[in-house]
Amino acid sequence: NALRELGDDLAQERDTVRSLKNALSEQSNAHILLKTQFTALETKCDALSSEGQAQLSSKAKMTAELQAAKARAEELENELMEAESLRRKLHNQIQELKGNIRVFCRVRPALGHEQNSSDGLASIKFPDKSEHKEIVISSTAETAMGSTRDTILPFSFDRVFEPRSSQHEVFEEISHLVQSCIDGYNICIFAYGQTGSGKSFTMEGGQTEDTRGMIPRAVRHVFQVAQQLQKKGWSYTMEGQFLEIYNETIVDLLGKGNDGKHEIKHDKNGRTTVTDVVVYPLRSPDQVQNLLNLAQSRRTVHATRMNERSSRSHSVFTLRIIGTNDTSGEKSEGCLNLVDLAGSERLKESGASSHKDRLKETQAINKSLSALGDVIAALGEKGAAGDKHIPYRNSKLTYLLQNSLSGNSKTLMFVNVSPLASSLGESICSLRFATKVNNTTLGTAKKQTAR
């Protein structure tokens, strides 16, 4: 029995040893697996550490690059501001080199019913096909001896627009001058010519996009450029007024209709103001167009023998622009005067002599235009001889435009010409006057600084 018990114990011990061996083998395998996993984790940790170091290095590099980019951006911003200042300076130097009073000539197209008129069309040629600066008028007159004499009169201006020229083409030539207003200069653009020569169409235009005149196009251009300059730190406020000079009396076309007496005042800084007129803050080109429509509906027009809707007054639209640049600390104040003059006409031709009111209007118109001619002549003599009295106060028109004609402004005149043979005499007078204007030298226009 004892021997059997010892045999059972031995078998049990053998089973225990076998179990322990199996357990030891499993533990050994688990140890190997854990060691392998540890090695893998250690390798992964080293890789993550290396990746972390690389990311830290990359972050430091990116931080340095960002700082360099910021520094470069600041440098470019300064260069941009310097370039903008240089652009303004060069742009205005170019305008000055083109002349203080520039003259553009525009011949309107013949209307449908005029093509077959008994008098026919005048002989007008445009020989300069490259620079478009010449216009040649030909006329035939009967001498005292009964023979005919042909006269050829050539004229040259800064730009000549043929009848087929569009409003867009015309504005392209004055857009840079208009931009000087944003840069802080006083600008004056006025249309001169006989009644029916297309002045109001040039300045005010029609209601369609293609026919819009210089006034609405100039306003739109100013708003567009002002918006573009916001990126360069500029902000602008704009205000406008619209006046007419009728029979030597100033009328506020945007007022309430009960006009009192308005006085013209000039300050030493070249700013012109008119007392007791409505000045509108301007926020969009559409708002300005509505004001123009209102002013046009109130402007004084009457029928004459030469034009069934003849403007019997001079109209003056004034746009004042005040700019500030918070980045550079610069300030500017510019003023844009857009003037549609009443048409010059002879009493006999207009038929005004038989109507008391039309007679008074025509006399007032011709007197003020004559005063304008006297001012231009005096300015020309002043340029040649030095000191010379300039009779600005001889009419409300010339006194209102004093700063636009005295060298404190960049000035452009449109001379508008009718294509009709019946208007040839007046057309030649207008072209001769425009030539006199084009030969007038003024002082250099000065930039205006907002106060």
Coordinates of C-alpha atoms in Angstrom, one line a residue:
N1 CA 0.0 0.0 0.0
A2 CA 2.8 2.3 0.9
L3 CA 4.5 1.6 -2.4
R4 CA 1.3 2.3 -4.3
E5 CA 0.8 5.6 -2.5
L6 CA 4.4 6.6 -3.4
G7 CA 3.7 5.7 -7.0
D8 CA 0.6 7.9 -7.0
D9 CA 2.5 10.8 -5.4
L10 CA 5.2 10.4 -8.0
A11 CA 2.7 10.5 -10.9
Q12 CA 1.1 13.6 -9.3
E13 CA 4.4 15.3 -9.0
R14 CA 5.2 14.5 -12.6
D15 CA 1.9 16.0 -13.7
T16 CA 2.8 19.1 -11.6
V17 CA 6.2 19.4 -13.1
R18 CA 4.7 19.0 -16.6
S19 CA 2.1 21.8 -15.8
L20 CA 4.9 24.0 -14.5
K21 CA 7.0 23.4 -17.6
N22 CA 4.0 24.3 -19.8
A23 CA 3.4 27.4 -17.7
L24 CA 7.1 28.3 -17.8
S25 CA 7.0 27.9 -21.6
E26 CA 3.9 30.1 -21.9
Q27 CA 5.5 32.7 -19.6
S28 CA 8.7 32.6 -21.7
N29 CA 6.7 33.1 -24.9
A30 CA 4.8 35.9 -23.3
H31 CA 8.1 37.5 -22.1
I32 CA 9.5 37.3 -25.6
L33 CA 6.3 38.8 -27.0
L34 CA 6.3 41.6 -24.4
K35 CA 10.0 42.2 -25.1
T36 CA 9.3 42.4 -28.8
Q37 CA 6.4 44.8 -28.2
F38 CA 8.6 46.9 -25.9
T39 CA 11.3 47.1 -28.5
A40 CA 8.7 48.1 -31.1
L41 CA 7.2 50.8 -28.7
E42 CA 10.7 52.0 -27.9
T43 CA 11.4 52.3 -31.6
K44 CA 8.1 54.1 -32.1
C45 CA 8.8 56.4 -29.2
D46 CA 12.2 57.2 -30.7
A47 CA 10.5 57.9 -34.1
L48 CA 7.8 60.1 -32.4
S49 CA 10.6 61.9 -30.5
S50 CA 12.4 62.5 -33.8
E51 CA 9.2 63.6 -35.4
G52 CA 8.5 65.9 -32.5
Q53 CA 11.9 67.4 -32.8
A54 CA 11.4 67.8 -36.5
Q55 CA 8.0 69.5 -35.9
L56 CA 9.6 71.8 -33.3
S57 CA 12.3 72.6 -35.8
S58 CA 9.6 73.1 -38.6
K59 CA 7.5 75.3 -36.2
A60 CA 10.6 77.4 -35.4
K61 CA 11.3 77.7 -39.1
M62 CA 7.7 78.6 -39.9
T63 CA 7.6 81.2 -37.1
A64 CA 10.8 82.7 -38.6
E65 CA 9.3 82.6 -42.1
L66 CA 6.0 84.2 -40.7
Q67 CA 8.0 87.0 -39.0
A68 CA 9.9 87.5 -42.2
A69 CA 6.7 87.5 -44.3
K70 CA 5.2 90.1 -41.8
A71 CA 8.3 92.2 -42.1
R72 CA 8.2 91.9 -45.9
A73 CA 4.4 92.7 -45.9
E74 CA 5.1 95.9 -43.9
E75 CA 8.0 96.8 -46.2
L76 CA 5.8 96.2 -49.3
E77 CA 3.0 98.3 -47.7
N78 CA 5.5 101.2 -47.1
E79 CA 6.7 100.8 -50.7
L80 CA 3.1 100.8 -51.9
M81 CA 2.4 104.0 -50.0
E82 CA 5.6 105.5 -51.5
A83 CA 4.6 104.3 -54.9
E84 CA 1.1 105.8 -54.5
S85 CA 2.6 109.1 -53.5
L86 CA 5.0 109.0 -56.5
R87 CA 2.0 108.1 -58.8
R88 CA 0.1 111.1 -57.6
K89 CA 3.1 113.3 -58.1
L90 CA 3.9 112.0 -61.6
H91 CA 0.2 112.0 -62.6
N92 CA -0.2 115.6 -61.7
Q93 CA 3.1 116.5 -63.3
I94 CA 1.9 115.0 -66.5
Q95 CA -1.4 117.0 -66.3
E96 CA 0.6 120.2 -65.7
L97 CA 2.9 119.4 -68.7
K98 CA -0.3 119.1 -70.8
G99 CA -1.1 122.7 -70.0
N100 CA -3.1 124.6 -67.4
I101 CA -6.0 125.4 -69.8
R102 CA -6.4 122.5 -72.2
V103 CA -8.9 122.8 -75.0
F104 CA -10.8 119.9 -76.6
C105 CA -12.9 120.5 -79.7
R106 CA -16.0 118.4 -80.3
V107 CA -18.2 118.5 -83.5
R108 CA -21.6 117.1 -82.9
P109 CA -23.2 114.7 -85.5
A110 CA -25.9 116.0 -87.7
L111 CA -29.4 115.0 -86.6
G112 CA -31.7 113.1 -89.0
H113 CA -33.8 116.2 -90.1
E114 CA -30.6 118.2 -90.5
Q115 CA -29.1 115.9 -93.2
N116 CA -31.5 117.3 -95.8
S117 CA -31.7 120.9 -94.6
S118 CA -31.7 123.6 -97.2
D119 CA -28.5 125.2 -95.9
G120 CA -26.7 121.8 -95.8
L121 CA -23.7 120.8 -93.7
A122 CA -20.6 122.8 -93.3
S123 CA -17.3 121.7 -94.9
I124 CA -15.4 120.3 -91.9
K125 CA -12.4 118.1 -92.2
F126 CA -10.2 116.2 -89.7
P127 CA -6.8 115.8 -91.5
D128 CA -4.9 114.5 -88.4
K129 CA -5.8 110.8 -88.3
S130 CA -3.0 109.8 -85.8
E131 CA -3.1 112.3 -82.9
H132 CA -6.6 113.8 -83.7
K133 CA -5.6 117.4 -82.9
E134 CA -6.6 119.3 -86.1
I135 CA -9.9 120.6 -87.6
V136 CA -10.1 122.5 -90.9
I137 CA -13.1 124.7 -91.8
S138 CA -13.8 125.6 -95.4
S139 CA -16.2 128.3 -96.5
T140 CA -17.2 130.0 -99.7
A141 CA -18.2 133.7 -99.7
E142 CA -19.2 136.1 -102.5
T143 CA -17.0 139.1 -102.9
A144 CA -18.2 142.7 -103.6
M145 CA -17.3 142.1 -107.3
G146 CA -19.7 139.1 -107.5
S147 CA -17.0 136.4 -107.6
T148 CA -16.6 133.7 -105.0
R149 CA -13.8 133.3 -102.6
D150 CA -12.8 130.1 -100.9
T151 CA -11.4 130.4 -97.3
I152 CA -9.7 127.5 -95.5
L153 CA -9.3 127.9 -91.8
P154 CA -7.2 125.4 -89.9
F155 CA -7.4 125.1 -86.1
S156 CA -5.3 122.9 -83.7
F157 CA -6.2 121.9 -80.2
D158 CA -5.2 119.4 -77.5
R159 CA -7.7 116.9 -78.9
V160 CA -10.4 117.0 -81.6
F161 CA -13.4 114.7 -81.5
E162 CA -15.2 113.9 -84.8
P163 CA -19.0 113.6 -84.9
R164 CA -18.8 109.8 -84.6
S165 CA -16.9 110.0 -81.3
S166 CA -18.8 108.4 -78.4
Q167 CA -19.3 109.8 -74.9
H168 CA -17.1 107.0 -73.6
E169 CA -14.2 108.1 -75.9
V170 CA -14.5 111.7 -74.8
F171 CA -14.5 110.8 -71.1
E172 CA -11.4 108.6 -71.6
E173 CA -9.5 111.7 -72.5
I174 CA -10.5 113.6 -69.3
S175 CA -10.6 110.8 -66.8
H176 CA -7.0 111.4 -65.7
L177 CA -7.8 115.0 -65.1
V178 CA -10.8 114.1 -63.1
Q179 CA -8.6 111.8 -60.9
S180 CA -6.5 114.8 -59.9
C181 CA -9.5 116.0 -57.9
I182 CA -9.2 112.9 -55.7
D183 CA -5.5 113.7 -55.3
G184 CA -6.4 117.1 -53.8
Y185 CA -6.5 119.5 -56.8
N186 CA -9.2 121.9 -58.0
I187 CA -10.4 120.9 -61.4
C188 CA -12.7 122.8 -63.8
I189 CA -14.2 121.5 -67.0
F190 CA -16.5 123.7 -69.0
A191 CA -18.3 123.5 -72.3
Y192 CA -18.4 126.5 -74.6
G193 CA -20.1 127.1 -78.0
Q194 CA -23.1 128.4 -79.7
T195 CA -26.6 127.3 -78.8
G196 CA -27.4 123.9 -80.3
S197 CA -23.8 122.8 -80.7
G198 CA -24.1 119.9 -78.2
K199 CA -22.8 121.4 -74.9
S200 CA -25.5 120.0 -72.7
F201 CA -25.3 116.6 -74.3
T202 CA -21.5 116.6 -73.8
M203 CA -21.8 117.6 -70.1
E204 CA -25.1 116.1 -69.0
G205 CA -25.9 113.6 -71.7
G206 CA -28.9 111.3 -72.1
Q207 CA -30.5 108.7 -69.9
T208 CA -28.9 105.5 -71.4
E209 CA -25.5 104.2 -70.3
D210 CA -24.0 105.0 -73.7
T211 CA -25.2 108.5 -73.8
R212 CA -24.4 109.6 -70.2
G213 CA -22.4 112.9 -70.2
M214 CA -19.2 114.0 -68.6
I215 CA -20.8 114.9 -65.3
P216 CA -22.3 111.5 -64.4
R217 CA -19.3 109.7 -65.8
A218 CA -16.9 111.9 -63.7
V219 CA -18.9 111.3 -60.6
R220 CA -18.9 107.5 -61.2
H221 CA -15.2 107.5 -61.9
V222 CA -14.5 109.5 -58.7
F223 CA -16.5 107.0 -56.6
Q224 CA -14.7 104.0 -58.2
V225 CA -11.2 105.4 -57.7
A226 CA -12.1 106.4 -54.1
Q227 CA -13.2 102.8 -53.4
Q228 CA -10.0 101.4 -54.9
L229 CA -7.9 103.7 -52.7
Q230 CA -9.6 102.4 -49.5
K231 CA -7.1 99.4 -49.8
K232 CA -4.3 101.9 -49.4
G233 CA -5.7 103.5 -46.3
W234 CA -7.7 106.4 -47.8
S235 CA -11.3 107.3 -46.8
Y236 CA -13.3 110.0 -48.5
T237 CA -16.3 112.1 -47.9
M238 CA -18.0 113.8 -50.8
E239 CA -20.6 116.6 -51.2
G240 CA -22.2 118.3 -54.1
Q241 CA -24.2 121.4 -55.2
F242 CA -25.8 122.5 -58.5
L243 CA -26.2 126.1 -59.4
E244 CA -27.3 128.1 -62.4
I245 CA -26.5 131.7 -63.3
Y246 CA -29.6 133.2 -65.0
N247 CA -29.6 136.9 -65.9
E248 CA -26.6 137.5 -63.6
T249 CA -28.5 135.9 -60.7
I250 CA -27.4 132.7 -58.9
V251 CA -30.1 130.1 -58.6
D252 CA -29.8 127.0 -56.4
L253 CA -31.1 124.1 -58.6
L254 CA -31.2 121.8 -55.6
G255 CA -32.9 124.3 -53.3
K256 CA -36.5 124.6 -52.2
G257 CA -37.4 127.2 -54.9
N258 CA -37.5 130.3 -52.7
D259 CA -34.0 131.6 -53.6
G260 CA -32.7 134.5 -51.7
K261 CA -29.5 136.3 -52.5
H262 CA -26.5 134.1 -52.9
E263 CA -23.0 135.6 -52.5
I264 CA -19.7 134.1 -53.9
K265 CA -16.8 134.0 -51.4
H266 CA -13.2 133.0 -52.1
D267 CA -10.8 132.2 -49.3
K268 CA -7.0 132.5 -49.4
N269 CA -6.6 128.7 -49.8
G270 CA -8.3 128.7 -53.2
R271 CA -11.7 127.4 -51.9
T272 CA -14.8 128.9 -53.4
T273 CA -18.2 128.8 -51.6
V274 CA -21.6 130.2 -52.3
T275 CA -23.8 131.3 -49.4
D276 CA -27.2 129.8 -48.5
V277 CA -27.2 127.0 -51.1
V278 CA -28.1 123.4 -50.5
V279 CA -25.0 121.1 -50.3
Y280 CA -25.8 117.4 -50.4
P281 CA -23.6 114.7 -48.8
L282 CA -23.0 112.2 -51.7
R283 CA -22.9 108.5 -51.1
S284 CA -23.4 106.9 -54.5
P285 CA -23.4 107.7 -58.2
D286 CA -27.1 106.8 -58.4
Q287 CA -27.9 109.5 -55.8
V288 CA -25.9 112.0 -57.9
Q289 CA -27.8 111.0 -61.0
N290 CA -31.1 111.7 -59.2
L291 CA -29.8 115.1 -58.2
L292 CA -28.7 115.8 -61.8
N293 CA -32.2 114.8 -63.1
L294 CA -33.8 117.2 -60.5
A295 CA -31.4 120.0 -61.5
Q296 CA -32.1 119.5 -65.2
S297 CA -35.8 119.6 -64.6
R298 CA -35.4 123.0 -62.9
R299 CA -32.9 124.6 -65.3
T300 CA -34.1 127.5 -67.4
V301 CA -34.6 126.6 -71.0
H302 CA -36.7 128.3 -73.8
A303 CA -37.1 127.9 -77.5
T304 CA -35.2 130.2 -79.8
R305 CA -34.9 130.2 -83.6
M306 CA -31.6 128.3 -83.3
N307 CA -32.6 125.7 -80.7
E308 CA -36.0 124.7 -79.5
R309 CA -34.6 123.8 -76.0
S310 CA -31.9 126.4 -75.6
S311 CA -30.3 126.7 -72.2
R312 CA -30.8 130.2 -71.0
S313 CA -28.4 130.0 -68.1
H314 CA -24.9 128.7 -67.2
S315 CA -25.0 125.6 -64.9
V316 CA -22.2 124.7 -62.5
F317 CA -22.1 121.3 -60.8
T318 CA -19.6 121.3 -57.9
L319 CA -18.2 118.1 -56.3
R320 CA -16.0 118.5 -53.3
I321 CA -13.9 115.6 -52.1
I322 CA -12.2 115.4 -48.7
G323 CA -9.8 112.5 -48.1
T324 CA -7.8 111.3 -45.1
N325 CA -5.3 108.5 -44.9
D326 CA -5.1 107.0 -41.3
T327 CA -2.0 105.0 -42.2
S328 CA 0.2 107.9 -43.5
G329 CA -1.6 110.8 -41.8
E330 CA -2.1 112.5 -45.2
K331 CA -5.1 114.7 -45.9
S332 CA -6.4 116.2 -49.1
E333 CA -9.3 118.3 -50.4
G334 CA -10.2 118.6 -54.0
C335 CA -13.0 120.3 -55.9
L336 CA -14.4 119.4 -59.3
N337 CA -16.4 122.1 -61.2
L338 CA -18.3 120.9 -64.2
V339 CA -19.8 123.8 -66.1
D340 CA -22.3 123.9 -69.0
L341 CA -22.2 127.4 -70.4
A342 CA -25.3 128.9 -72.0
G343 CA -25.0 129.1 -75.8
S344 CA -23.5 132.1 -77.5
E345 CA -25.8 133.5 -80.1
R346 CA -26.4 136.7 -82.1
L347 CA -29.7 138.5 -81.5
K348 CA -30.6 138.5 -85.2
E349 CA -29.9 134.8 -85.6
S350 CA -31.7 133.7 -82.4
G351 CA -34.8 135.8 -83.0
A352 CA -34.6 137.0 -79.4
S353 CA -34.9 140.7 -80.3
S354 CA -38.6 140.4 -80.8
H355 CA -39.3 138.9 -77.3
K356 CA -38.5 141.0 -74.2
D357 CA -37.6 138.1 -71.9
R358 CA -35.5 136.3 -74.6
L359 CA -33.8 139.6 -75.4
K360 CA -32.8 140.1 -71.7
E361 CA -31.6 136.5 -71.5
T362 CA -29.5 136.7 -74.6
Q363 CA -28.0 140.0 -73.6
A364 CA -27.1 138.6 -70.1
I365 CA -25.6 135.4 -71.7
N366 CA -23.5 137.4 -74.3
K367 CA -22.4 139.8 -71.6
S368 CA -21.1 137.1 -69.3
L369 CA -19.4 135.2 -72.2
S370 CA -17.8 138.5 -73.3
A371 CA -16.6 138.9 -69.7
L372 CA -15.1 135.4 -69.9
G373 CA -13.3 136.4 -73.1
D374 CA -12.0 139.6 -71.3
V375 CA -10.7 137.5 -68.4
I376 CA -9.0 135.1 -70.8
A377 CA -7.4 138.0 -72.7
A378 CA -6.2 139.7 -69.5
L379 CA -4.7 136.4 -68.3
G380 CA -2.9 136.0 -71.5
E381 CA -1.5 139.6 -71.2
K382 CA -0.6 139.0 -67.6
G383 CA 1.4 136.0 -68.6
A384 CA 3.3 138.1 -71.2
A385 CA 3.7 141.4 -69.3
G386 CA 3.6 140.4 -65.6
D387 CA 1.2 142.4 -63.5
K388 CA -2.2 142.9 -65.0
H389 CA -5.7 143.5 -63.5
I390 CA -8.0 140.5 -64.2
P391 CA -11.7 141.7 -64.4
Y392 CA -13.2 138.6 -62.7
R393 CA -16.0 140.7 -61.0
N394 CA -17.4 141.8 -64.4
S395 CA -19.9 138.9 -64.3
K396 CA -21.1 136.3 -61.8
L397 CA -19.8 133.6 -64.1
T398 CA -16.2 134.7 -64.1
Y399 CA -16.3 135.6 -60.4
L400 CA -17.6 132.1 -59.6
L401 CA -14.9 130.5 -61.7
Q402 CA -12.1 132.8 -60.5
N403 CA -10.1 130.1 -58.8
S404 CA -10.6 127.8 -61.8
L405 CA -9.1 130.4 -64.1
S406 CA -6.5 132.0 -61.9
G407 CA -3.9 129.2 -61.7
N408 CA -5.4 127.5 -58.6
S409 CA -7.1 124.9 -60.8
K410 CA -6.4 122.6 -63.6
T411 CA -8.9 123.7 -66.3
L412 CA -10.2 122.1 -69.5
M413 CA -12.5 123.7 -72.0
F414 CA -14.7 121.9 -74.5
V415 CA -15.4 124.0 -77.6
N416 CA -18.6 122.5 -79.1
V417 CA -19.2 123.0 -82.8
S418 CA -22.3 122.6 -84.9
P419 CA -22.0 120.7 -88.2
L420 CA -24.5 123.0 -89.9
A421 CA -23.5 125.4 -92.7
S422 CA -26.0 128.0 -91.2
S423 CA -24.0 128.0 -88.0
L424 CA -20.6 128.4 -89.7
G425 CA -20.0 132.0 -88.6
E426 CA -20.7 131.2 -85.0
S427 CA -18.6 128.0 -85.2
I428 CA -15.6 130.0 -86.5
C429 CA -16.0 132.6 -83.7
S430 CA -16.1 129.8 -81.1
L431 CA -13.0 128.1 -82.6
R432 CA -11.1 131.4 -82.6
F433 CA -12.0 132.0 -79.0
A434 CA -10.9 128.5 -78.1
T435 CA -7.6 129.1 -79.8
K436 CA -7.1 132.2 -77.6
V437 CA -7.9 130.1 -74.5
N438 CA -5.5 127.4 -75.6
N439 CA -2.7 129.9 -75.9
T440 CA -3.3 131.3 -72.4
T441 CA -0.7 130.3 -69.8
L442 CA -1.7 130.2 -66.1
G443 CA 0.2 129.5 -62.9
T444 CA 0.8 126.0 -61.6
A445 CA -2.2 124.5 -59.9
K446 CA -1.6 123.9 -56.2
K447 CA -2.6 120.8 -54.2
Q448 CA -5.3 121.6 -51.6
T449 CA -4.9 120.2 -48.1
A450 CA -8.0 119.5 -45.9
R451 CA -8.1 121.6 -42.8

